[in-house]
Tab-separated table of C-alpha atoms and ligand atoms in Angstrom:
chain	number	residue	atom	x	y	z
H	45	MET	CA	39.864	3.955	-21.350
H	46	ASP	CA	41.158	5.828	-18.215
H	47	GLN	CA	41.748	3.770	-15.426
H	48	ASN	CA	40.530	6.207	-12.888
H	49	ILE	CA	36.959	5.804	-14.296
H	50	LEU	CA	37.202	1.954	-14.163
H	51	ASP	CA	38.435	2.264	-10.412
H	52	TYR	CA	35.288	4.558	-9.640
H	53	GLN	CA	33.312	2.092	-10.934
H	54	GLN	CA	34.574	-0.926	-8.957
H	55	GLN	CA	34.250	1.273	-5.734
H	56	ASP	CA	30.746	2.278	-7.088
H	57	GLY	CA	30.103	-1.493	-7.258
H	58	VAL	CA	31.131	-1.907	-3.618
H	59	LEU	CA	28.764	0.792	-2.560
H	60	ARG	CA	25.971	-0.727	-4.697
H	61	ARG	CA	26.453	-3.896	-2.932
H	62	ILE	CA	26.166	-2.264	0.385
H	63	GLU	CA	22.892	-0.482	-0.683
H	64	ASN	CA	21.447	-3.366	-2.077
H	65	GLU	CA	21.951	-5.551	1.023
H	66	LEU	CA	20.346	-2.854	3.058
H	67	GLN	CA	17.540	-2.689	0.703
H	68	ASN	CA	16.973	-6.410	0.556
H	69	SER	CA	17.597	-6.741	4.545
H	70	GLU	CA	14.479	-8.899	6.216
H	71	GLU	CA	14.364	-5.817	8.609
H	72	ARG	CA	13.365	-3.244	5.961
H	73	LYS	CA	11.129	-5.615	4.105
H	74	ARG	CA	9.221	-6.413	7.372
H	75	ALA	CA	8.972	-2.760	8.292
H	76	ALA	CA	7.569	-2.008	4.804
H	77	ALA	CA	5.228	-4.521	4.673
H	78	ALA	CA	3.874	-3.731	8.785
H	79	LYS	CA	4.102	-0.060	7.240
H	80	SER	CA	1.659	-0.706	4.125
H	81	PHE	CA	-0.706	-2.469	6.479
H	82	LEU	CA	-1.116	0.551	8.894
H	83	LEU	CA	-1.627	2.956	5.778
H	84	GLU	CA	-4.333	0.347	4.548
H	85	GLY	CA	-5.551	-0.012	7.851
H	86	GLU	CA	-6.709	3.657	8.026
H	87	GLU	CA	-8.607	3.162	5.079
H	88	VAL	CA	-10.425	-0.016	6.813
H	89	ILE	CA	-10.684	2.113	9.849
H	90	ALA	CA	-12.906	4.808	7.809
H	91	LYS	CA	-14.823	2.236	5.989
H	92	THR	CA	-15.767	0.601	9.165
H	93	ASP	CA	-16.857	3.563	10.940
H	94	LYS	CA	-18.998	4.712	8.149
H	95	LYS	CA	-20.515	1.051	8.096
H	96	ALA	CA	-21.292	1.303	12.121
H	97	GLY	CA	-22.789	4.523	11.434
H	98	ASP	CA	-25.042	3.340	8.666
H	99	LEU	CA	-26.126	0.475	10.816
H	100	LEU	CA	-26.884	2.726	13.670
H	101	VAL	CA	-28.966	4.779	11.561
H	102	LYS	CA	-31.070	1.859	10.392
H	103	PHE	CA	-31.041	0.602	13.754
H	104	GLN	CA	-32.710	3.797	15.112
H	105	ASN	CA	-35.101	4.068	12.381
H	106	LEU	CA	-36.864	0.495	13.155
H	107	GLN	CA	-36.596	1.438	16.472
H	108	HIS	CA	-38.780	4.311	15.566
H	109	THR	CA	-41.071	2.435	13.593
H	110	LEU	CA	-41.497	0.153	16.329
H	111	ALA	CA	-42.661	2.684	18.926
H	112	GLU	CA	-45.083	3.826	16.355
H	113	CYS	CA	-46.728	0.471	15.702
H	114	VAL	CA	-47.034	-0.018	19.648
H	115	GLN	CA	-48.696	3.261	19.899
H	116	MET	CA	-50.917	2.674	16.787
H	117	SER	CA	-52.029	-0.656	18.342
H	118	GLU	CA	-52.914	0.870	21.418
H	119	GLU	CA	-55.033	3.556	19.727
H	120	TYR	CA	-56.935	0.705	17.455
H	121	GLU	CA	-57.424	-1.105	20.656
H	122	ALA	CA	-59.050	2.002	22.342
H	123	LEU	CA	-61.134	2.366	19.408
H	124	MET	CA	-62.180	-1.052	19.445
H	125	LYS	CA	-63.619	-0.391	22.867
H	126	GLU	CA	-65.698	2.253	21.956
H	127	SER	CA	-67.207	0.776	18.994
H	128	LYS	CA	-68.594	-2.679	20.275
H	129	GLU	CA	-71.669	-2.574	18.312
H	130	ASP	CA	-70.800	-1.471	14.798
H	131	GLU	CA	-69.640	-4.804	13.066
H	132	ASP	CA	-67.978	-3.066	9.848
H	133	GLU	CA	-66.068	-0.989	11.976
H	134	LEU	CA	-64.901	-3.575	14.487
H	135	SER	CA	-63.635	-5.980	11.238
H	136	TYR	CA	-61.997	-2.764	9.746
H	137	LEU	CA	-60.069	-2.307	13.081
H	138	ASN	CA	-59.283	-6.109	13.193
H	139	LYS	CA	-57.908	-5.939	9.882
H	140	LYS	CA	-55.752	-2.972	10.736
H	141	ILE	CA	-54.827	-4.651	13.947
H	142	GLN	CA	-53.606	-7.550	11.938
H	143	GLN	CA	-51.697	-5.217	9.537
H	144	LEU	CA	-50.019	-3.589	12.562
H	145	ASN	CA	-48.982	-6.964	13.803
H	146	ASP	CA	-47.391	-7.939	10.748
H	147	THR	CA	-45.296	-4.558	10.428
H	148	LEU	CA	-44.461	-5.250	14.040
H	149	LYS	CA	-43.212	-8.863	13.311
H	150	LYS	CA	-41.256	-7.737	10.278
H	151	THR	CA	-39.305	-4.764	12.154
H	152	GLU	CA	-38.473	-6.952	14.914
H	153	HIS	CA	-36.867	-9.512	12.650
H	154	GLU	CA	-35.252	-6.649	10.559
H	155	LEU	CA	-33.885	-5.405	14.250
H	156	THR	CA	-32.431	-8.752	15.097
H	157	VAL	CA	-30.601	-8.612	11.703
H	158	ILE	CA	-29.201	-5.403	12.175
H	159	SER	CA	-28.448	-6.045	15.640
H	160	GLN	CA	-26.441	-9.100	14.457
H	161	GLN	CA	-24.659	-7.051	11.824
H	162	MET	CA	-23.568	-4.256	14.499
H	163	GLU	CA	-22.255	-7.222	16.766
H	164	GLU	CA	-20.480	-8.649	13.877
H	165	THR	CA	-19.044	-5.515	12.712
H	166	ALA	CA	-17.825	-4.485	16.298
H	167	LYS	CA	-16.301	-8.115	16.509
H	168	ASN	CA	-14.349	-7.511	13.384
H	169	PHE	CA	-13.315	-4.403	14.658
H	170	VAL	CA	-11.640	-5.595	17.377
H	171	ALA	CA	-9.989	-8.295	15.806
H	172	TYR	CA	-8.505	-5.789	13.198
H	173	ARG	CA	-7.305	-3.625	15.778
H	174	GLN	CA	-5.251	-6.555	17.566
H	175	LYS	CA	-4.009	-6.861	14.074
H	176	PHE	CA	-3.162	-3.209	13.746
H	177	GLY	CA	-1.682	-3.216	17.025
H	178	ALA	CA	0.814	-6.117	16.044
H	179	ALA	CA	1.486	-4.406	12.577
H	180	LYS	CA	2.570	-1.159	14.630
H	181	GLU	CA	4.703	-3.309	17.013
H	182	GLU	CA	6.431	-5.168	14.106
H	183	TYR	CA	7.040	-2.001	12.234
H	184	THR	CA	8.700	-0.271	15.316
H	185	LYS	CA	10.439	-3.443	15.887
H	186	ASN	CA	12.067	-3.837	12.657
H	187	LYS	CA	12.489	-0.220	11.799
H	188	LYS	CA	14.940	-0.004	14.865
H	189	LYS	CA	16.731	-2.887	13.513
H	190	TYR	CA	16.915	-1.226	10.160
H	191	ASP	CA	18.226	1.966	11.573
H	192	GLU	CA	20.772	-0.283	13.480
H	193	LEU	CA	21.797	-2.062	10.543
H	194	LYS	CA	22.047	1.383	8.452
H	195	ALA	CA	24.065	3.076	11.123
H	196	ALA	CA	26.488	-0.057	11.342
H	197	LYS	CA	27.171	0.210	7.598
H	198	ALA	CA	27.066	4.032	7.549
H	199	GLY	CA	30.949	3.878	8.397
H	200	GLU	CA	31.783	1.805	5.338
H	201	ILE	CA	29.275	3.678	3.000
H	202	LYS	CA	30.993	6.940	4.149
H	203	ALA	CA	34.630	5.241	3.430
H	204	VAL	CA	33.316	4.011	-0.069
H	205	LYS	CA	32.074	7.609	-1.017
H	206	GLU	CA	35.020	9.202	0.208
H	207	LYS	CA	37.209	6.948	-2.109
H	208	MET	CA	34.964	7.712	-4.937
H	209	ALA	CA	35.374	11.677	-4.567
H	210	GLY	CA	38.905	11.204	-4.543
H	211	ILE	CA	39.170	9.058	-7.678
H	212	ALA	CA	36.396	11.243	-9.216
H	213	LYS	CA	39.013	14.245	-9.007
H	214	GLY	CA	41.347	12.554	-11.534
H	215	VAL	CA	38.389	11.386	-14.029
H	216	ASP	CA	37.479	13.603	-17.190
H	217	LYS	CA	34.404	15.889	-16.262
H	218	LYS	CA	32.557	14.654	-19.401
H	219	ILE	CA	32.932	10.875	-19.068
H	220	LEU	CA	32.114	11.165	-15.264
H	221	GLU	CA	29.092	12.859	-16.026
H	222	ARG	CA	27.927	10.429	-18.705
H	223	TYR	CA	28.944	7.507	-16.214
H	224	GLN	CA	26.355	9.610	-13.538
H	225	ALA	CA	23.743	10.111	-15.875
H	226	VAL	CA	23.538	6.407	-16.772
H	227	ARG	CA	24.025	5.200	-13.321
H	228	ASN	CA	20.924	7.352	-12.087
H	229	ASP	CA	18.820	5.240	-14.587
H	230	LYS	CA	19.523	2.422	-12.358
H	231	ILE	CA	21.795	0.957	-14.994
H	232	PHE	CA	25.030	-0.909	-13.575
H	233	PRO	CA	27.778	-1.517	-14.699
H	234	VAL	CA	28.088	1.499	-16.802
H	235	LEU	CA	31.130	0.646	-17.890
H	236	VAL	CA	31.605	-2.307	-20.256
H	237	PRO	CA	34.178	-3.715	-22.216
H	238	LEU	CA	33.992	-4.161	-25.995
H	239	ASN	CA	33.273	-8.191	-26.513
H	240	GLY	CA	34.468	-8.621	-30.324
H	241	ASN	CA	32.498	-6.152	-32.139
H	242	MET	CA	29.577	-6.242	-29.474
H	243	CYS	CA	28.553	-4.214	-26.706
H	244	GLY	CA	29.479	-6.108	-23.415
H	245	GLY	CA	26.413	-5.266	-21.791
H	246	CYS	CA	23.634	-6.208	-24.320
H	247	ASN	CA	25.310	-7.851	-26.833
H	248	THR	CA	24.443	-5.355	-29.759
H	249	GLU	CA	26.755	-5.229	-32.536
H	250	LEU	CA	28.325	-2.356	-33.462
H	251	SER	CA	28.497	-0.657	-37.013
H	252	LEU	CA	31.844	0.000	-38.707
H	253	ASN	CA	31.358	3.738	-38.259
H	254	GLU	CA	30.991	3.069	-34.357
H	255	MET	CA	33.714	0.802	-34.152
H	256	GLY	CA	35.752	3.692	-35.833
H	257	ARG	CA	34.516	6.205	-33.281
H	258	LEU	CA	35.416	3.784	-30.441
H	259	LYS	CA	38.911	3.496	-31.645
H	260	ASN	CA	39.326	7.209	-31.758
H	261	GLN	CA	37.775	8.264	-28.669
H	262	GLY	CA	38.457	5.160	-26.608
H	263	TYR	CA	35.191	4.664	-25.639
H	264	ILE	CA	31.477	4.922	-27.122
H	265	GLU	CA	27.944	4.997	-25.789
H	266	CYS	CA	25.811	2.037	-26.710
H	267	ASP	CA	22.839	3.087	-28.632
H	268	ASN	CA	20.778	0.228	-27.353
H	269	CYS	CA	21.755	-0.202	-23.368
H	270	LYS	CA	23.066	3.527	-22.945
H	271	ARG	CA	26.156	1.886	-21.086
H	272	ILE	CA	29.665	3.029	-22.066
H	273	ILE	CA	31.708	0.612	-24.300
H	274	TYR	CA	35.578	0.608	-23.990
H	275	GLN	CA	38.036	-1.062	-25.492
H	276	LYS	CA	40.298	-3.200	-23.419
F	320	ZN	ZN1	24.725	-2.152	-24.872
């Protein structure tokens, strides 16, 4: 196996370590968590808005019912004054007023419940807004730190990439392409030494035919893990 591609992989490993370090940094994780909270928050806010809107409609409808009851009750009382003598009429009106009173009580109770729900929604919303504000701060703070961390590593990353580009010039195009294709699938290391008659990456045994091809070519692709196996 060409030493150049092995050197290339070694530098690639250095690059990978730096990138993993950035990826796994506390700052990046915190910024990402805060960001997803903020994104979810938009949904929560939309839902709360809808709930508050629905409650308000219910509240207004109940108030309307209440006003109607009051008006009808006044009308019944006026009618009662007019029908002083008529027993049947009086008893009918009494019954009606009783029914109205029941509706009034029920409506008042429902209004109280809705008011409480409205208050609760508003309270939750205020609490949520505070959390939302805190998440915004957390995101900004950690994003800034992460960007600083990234900037601090930029020189190192650039140097490794340049080194790799330099080494790549001396590497056979075919094997370099193969290497990069495997690497793009997030597999590392790409090049693994033969281990007895097994793939050094996944320990799958090679057939006699494959062993022969490995000898002739200097390397072979593992059927199982797609890594490039080379003979030391
Ligand atoms: Zn393998």
